[in-house]
Amino acid sequence: MPQPQSPAPGRVSQTNSAKRIVPPKPLVAGIVALSFTLVLYLVELADVLLPAHLDNEGIRARTLSGLDGIAWAPLLHDGWSHLFANTVPVLVFAFLAMAGGIGQWIAVTATIWIIGGLGVWLTAPAGVVTVGASGLAFGWLAFLLVRGIFNRSVGQLAVAVVLLFIWGGMLWGVFPGNPGISWQGHLFGAFGGVLAAWFVARADRTRAKKAAGTPGTLGA
């Protein structure tokens, strides 16, 4: 006898996951955000105590020797004041960007890290070394601002409005201005965040369609 069909078990959870506004495991997300920030402080402390001149390992535009700086630049800062300025945005944005889970956050962060770094390497002034996690912060902020549009989520759009109210002034950092600040890192970091949000939304819709096409069954 045919068994009655029910909605696929994963369909609702996938939809809710795509529109979630806070991490599913807040404690774990908080630990990850704090741990990443702690790494930034430990790197800066090592640079001060040794001294290791680690800032020289940042991104040097359009040079092969400076290309590997893409991997290290977000972990390095030009002094404690630079790091202090990035701390709160990094903590808050990194935490909120984990709403889709740690795995998705790693993919989003990697996209911002690489796109932002390559953009700096291609466009920054010659002879300048670029360091700092502000590119990541701009990327996470951009991701959080546009994900609600791609996901058609009222809750995520509401969070975006709050973030704009508090940190909207940051967005002016994507334009040339202060010669001591890498607007290129901010701009391409933000571009990486928008691109990551689009990738995530597209992947979520693909998974939802696959789940919708899989009939569920009731067990006897």
CSV table of C-alpha atoms in Angstrom, one decimal:
chain,number,residue,atom,x,y,z
A,1,MET,CA,0.0,0.0,0.0
A,2,PRO,CA,1.5,3.4,-1.0
A,3,GLN,CA,2.7,5.4,2.0
A,4,PRO,CA,1.5,9.0,2.4
A,5,GLN,CA,4.1,11.5,1.5
A,6,SER,CA,5.2,14.3,3.8
A,7,PRO,CA,7.4,17.3,3.1
A,8,ALA,CA,11.1,16.5,3.0
A,9,PRO,CA,12.4,16.7,6.5
A,10,GLY,CA,15.3,19.1,5.5
A,11,ARG,CA,13.2,21.6,3.6
A,12,VAL,CA,12.1,23.8,6.5
A,13,SER,CA,15.4,23.7,8.3
A,14,GLN,CA,17.3,24.7,5.1
A,15,THR,CA,15.0,27.7,4.5
A,16,ASN,CA,15.3,28.8,8.2
A,17,SER,CA,19.0,28.4,8.1
A,18,ALA,CA,19.4,30.7,5.1
A,19,LYS,CA,17.4,33.4,6.9
A,20,ARG,CA,18.9,33.0,10.3
A,21,ILE,CA,20.1,36.2,11.9
A,22,VAL,CA,22.2,34.9,14.8
A,23,PRO,CA,24.6,31.9,14.9
A,24,PRO,CA,22.9,28.5,15.6
A,25,LYS,CA,25.5,27.9,18.3
A,26,PRO,CA,26.1,31.4,19.8
A,27,LEU,CA,28.7,30.1,22.4
A,28,VAL,CA,30.8,28.4,19.8
A,29,ALA,CA,30.5,31.4,17.4
A,30,GLY,CA,31.6,33.7,20.3
A,31,ILE,CA,34.6,31.5,21.0
A,32,VAL,CA,35.6,31.5,17.4
A,33,ALA,CA,35.3,35.3,17.1
A,34,LEU,CA,37.3,35.8,20.3
A,35,SER,CA,39.9,33.3,19.3
A,36,PHE,CA,40.5,34.9,16.0
A,37,THR,CA,40.8,38.3,17.7
A,38,LEU,CA,43.2,36.8,20.3
A,39,VAL,CA,45.4,35.6,17.4
A,40,LEU,CA,45.6,39.2,16.2
A,41,TYR,CA,46.7,40.4,19.6
A,42,LEU,CA,49.3,37.6,20.0
A,43,VAL,CA,50.8,38.4,16.6
A,44,GLU,CA,51.0,42.1,17.4
A,45,LEU,CA,52.6,41.2,20.8
A,46,ALA,CA,55.2,39.0,19.2
A,47,ASP,CA,55.9,41.8,16.7
A,48,VAL,CA,56.5,44.2,19.6
A,49,LEU,CA,58.5,41.9,21.9
A,50,LEU,CA,60.9,40.2,19.5
A,51,PRO,CA,60.9,42.7,17.5
A,52,ALA,CA,60.1,40.6,14.4
A,53,HIS,CA,59.2,43.4,11.9
A,54,LEU,CA,56.3,41.3,10.9
A,55,ASP,CA,54.5,44.2,9.2
A,56,ASN,CA,57.1,43.8,6.3
A,57,GLU,CA,55.2,40.5,5.5
A,58,GLY,CA,52.1,42.4,4.4
A,59,ILE,CA,51.0,43.0,0.8
A,60,ARG,CA,53.4,44.7,-1.6
A,61,ALA,CA,51.5,45.7,-4.7
A,62,ARG,CA,52.4,44.0,-8.0
A,63,THR,CA,55.5,42.3,-6.8
A,64,LEU,CA,55.9,38.5,-6.7
A,65,SER,CA,57.7,38.7,-3.4
A,66,GLY,CA,54.7,40.6,-2.0
A,67,LEU,CA,52.0,38.2,-3.3
A,68,ASP,CA,52.3,35.9,-0.3
A,69,GLY,CA,51.4,38.9,1.9
A,70,ILE,CA,47.8,38.2,0.9
A,71,ALA,CA,47.9,35.3,3.4
A,72,TRP,CA,49.4,37.3,6.2
A,73,ALA,CA,48.2,40.9,5.9
A,74,PRO,CA,44.9,40.6,7.8
A,75,LEU,CA,46.8,39.1,10.8
A,76,LEU,CA,49.2,42.1,11.0
A,77,HIS,CA,48.7,45.6,12.3
A,78,ASP,CA,50.6,48.9,12.3
A,79,GLY,CA,50.7,49.2,16.0
A,80,TRP,CA,48.3,48.8,18.9
A,81,SER,CA,46.1,51.8,17.9
A,82,HIS,CA,45.5,50.2,14.5
A,83,LEU,CA,44.6,46.9,16.2
A,84,PHE,CA,42.3,48.6,18.8
A,85,ALA,CA,40.4,50.4,16.0
A,86,ASN,CA,39.7,47.0,14.3
A,87,THR,CA,38.8,45.0,17.4
A,88,VAL,CA,35.2,45.7,18.0
A,89,PRO,CA,34.1,45.5,14.3
A,90,VAL,CA,36.0,42.3,13.9
A,91,LEU,CA,34.4,40.7,17.0
A,92,VAL,CA,30.8,41.8,16.2
A,93,PHE,CA,30.9,41.2,12.4
A,94,ALA,CA,32.7,37.9,12.7
A,95,PHE,CA,30.1,36.7,15.2
A,96,LEU,CA,27.1,37.8,13.2
A,97,ALA,CA,28.5,36.4,10.0
A,98,MET,CA,28.4,32.9,11.5
A,99,ALA,CA,24.6,32.8,11.3
A,100,GLY,CA,24.9,30.2,8.6
A,101,GLY,CA,27.3,28.0,10.6
A,102,ILE,CA,31.0,27.8,11.1
A,103,GLY,CA,31.6,26.0,7.8
A,104,GLN,CA,29.8,28.7,5.8
A,105,TRP,CA,31.7,31.4,7.8
A,106,ILE,CA,35.0,29.9,6.9
A,107,ALA,CA,34.0,29.9,3.2
A,108,VAL,CA,32.8,33.5,3.4
A,109,THR,CA,35.9,34.7,5.2
A,110,ALA,CA,38.2,32.9,2.7
A,111,THR,CA,36.4,34.6,-0.1
A,112,ILE,CA,36.8,38.1,1.5
A,113,TRP,CA,40.4,37.3,2.4
A,114,ILE,CA,41.4,36.3,-1.1
A,115,ILE,CA,39.4,38.9,-3.1
A,116,GLY,CA,40.4,41.7,-0.8
A,117,GLY,CA,44.0,40.7,-0.8
A,118,LEU,CA,44.2,40.4,-4.6
A,119,GLY,CA,42.5,43.7,-5.0
A,120,VAL,CA,45.1,45.4,-2.8
A,121,TRP,CA,47.9,43.7,-4.6
A,122,LEU,CA,46.6,44.9,-8.0
A,123,THR,CA,45.7,48.5,-7.1
A,124,ALA,CA,47.6,49.7,-4.0
A,125,PRO,CA,50.4,52.2,-4.6
A,126,ALA,CA,53.8,50.8,-5.4
A,127,GLY,CA,56.3,50.6,-2.5
A,128,VAL,CA,53.6,50.5,0.1
A,129,VAL,CA,53.0,47.6,2.5
A,130,THR,CA,49.4,47.0,3.4
A,131,VAL,CA,48.4,45.3,6.6
A,132,GLY,CA,45.4,45.0,8.9
A,133,ALA,CA,42.1,43.2,9.4
A,134,SER,CA,39.9,46.1,8.4
A,135,GLY,CA,39.5,44.5,4.9
A,136,LEU,CA,37.9,41.5,6.6
A,137,ALA,CA,35.7,43.8,8.8
A,138,PHE,CA,34.5,45.6,5.7
A,139,GLY,CA,33.9,42.3,4.0
A,140,TRP,CA,31.9,40.8,6.8
A,141,LEU,CA,29.9,44.1,7.2
A,142,ALA,CA,29.1,44.1,3.4
A,143,PHE,CA,28.1,40.4,3.7
A,144,LEU,CA,25.7,41.2,6.6
A,145,LEU,CA,24.2,44.2,4.8
A,146,VAL,CA,23.3,42.5,1.5
A,147,ARG,CA,22.5,38.9,2.6
A,148,GLY,CA,19.0,39.9,3.5
A,149,ILE,CA,18.4,41.1,-0.1
A,150,PHE,CA,19.7,37.9,-1.7
A,151,ASN,CA,17.8,35.8,0.9
A,152,ARG,CA,14.6,37.9,0.9
A,153,SER,CA,14.8,37.9,4.7
A,154,VAL,CA,13.1,40.6,6.7
A,155,GLY,CA,15.0,39.7,9.8
A,156,GLN,CA,18.4,39.9,8.1
A,157,LEU,CA,17.4,43.3,6.5
A,158,ALA,CA,16.4,44.5,10.0
A,159,VAL,CA,19.9,43.6,11.3
A,160,ALA,CA,21.4,45.4,8.3
A,161,VAL,CA,19.5,48.6,9.2
A,162,VAL,CA,20.9,48.4,12.7
A,163,LEU,CA,24.4,47.8,11.5
A,164,LEU,CA,24.1,50.7,9.1
A,165,PHE,CA,22.9,53.0,11.9
A,166,ILE,CA,25.9,52.1,14.1
A,167,TRP,CA,28.7,51.5,11.6
A,168,GLY,CA,27.4,53.1,8.4
A,169,GLY,CA,30.1,55.7,8.6
A,170,MET,CA,32.7,53.0,8.0
A,171,LEU,CA,31.5,52.7,4.4
A,172,TRP,CA,33.1,56.0,3.6
A,173,GLY,CA,36.4,54.1,4.0
A,174,VAL,CA,36.0,52.5,0.6
A,175,PHE,CA,36.8,55.9,-1.0
A,176,PRO,CA,40.2,57.5,-1.4
A,177,GLY,CA,40.9,60.0,1.4
A,178,ASN,CA,43.4,59.5,4.2
A,179,PRO,CA,46.7,58.5,2.6
A,180,GLY,CA,47.6,56.4,5.6
A,181,ILE,CA,44.5,54.2,5.2
A,182,SER,CA,44.1,51.4,2.6
A,183,TRP,CA,40.8,52.3,0.9
A,184,GLN,CA,41.7,49.6,-1.6
A,185,GLY,CA,41.6,47.0,1.2
A,186,HIS,CA,38.2,48.3,2.3
A,187,LEU,CA,36.7,48.4,-1.1
A,188,PHE,CA,37.8,45.0,-2.3
A,189,GLY,CA,37.1,43.5,1.1
A,190,ALA,CA,33.5,44.8,0.8
A,191,PHE,CA,33.3,43.5,-2.8
A,192,GLY,CA,34.4,40.1,-1.5
A,193,GLY,CA,31.6,40.2,1.1
A,194,VAL,CA,29.0,41.0,-1.4
A,195,LEU,CA,30.2,38.2,-3.7
A,196,ALA,CA,30.3,35.8,-0.8
A,197,ALA,CA,26.7,36.7,0.1
A,198,TRP,CA,25.6,36.0,-3.5
A,199,PHE,CA,27.4,32.7,-3.5
A,200,VAL,CA,25.8,31.6,-0.2
A,201,ALA,CA,22.3,32.6,-1.3
A,202,ARG,CA,22.7,30.8,-4.6
A,203,ALA,CA,24.0,27.7,-2.8
A,204,ASP,CA,21.1,27.8,-0.3
A,205,ARG,CA,18.5,28.1,-3.1
A,206,THR,CA,20.1,25.2,-4.9
A,207,ARG,CA,19.9,23.0,-1.8
A,208,ALA,CA,16.3,24.1,-1.1
A,209,LYS,CA,15.3,23.1,-4.7
A,210,LYS,CA,16.9,19.7,-4.3
A,211,ALA,CA,15.2,19.1,-1.0
A,212,ALA,CA,11.9,20.2,-2.4
A,213,GLY,CA,12.2,17.6,-5.2
A,214,THR,CA,12.9,14.8,-2.8
A,215,PRO,CA,9.6,13.2,-1.6
A,216,GLY,CA,9.5,12.2,2.1
A,217,THR,CA,7.8,9.1,3.5
A,218,LEU,CA,6.1,8.3,6.8
A,219,GLY,CA,7.5,5.2,8.4
A,220,ALA,CA,5.2,2.4,9.6
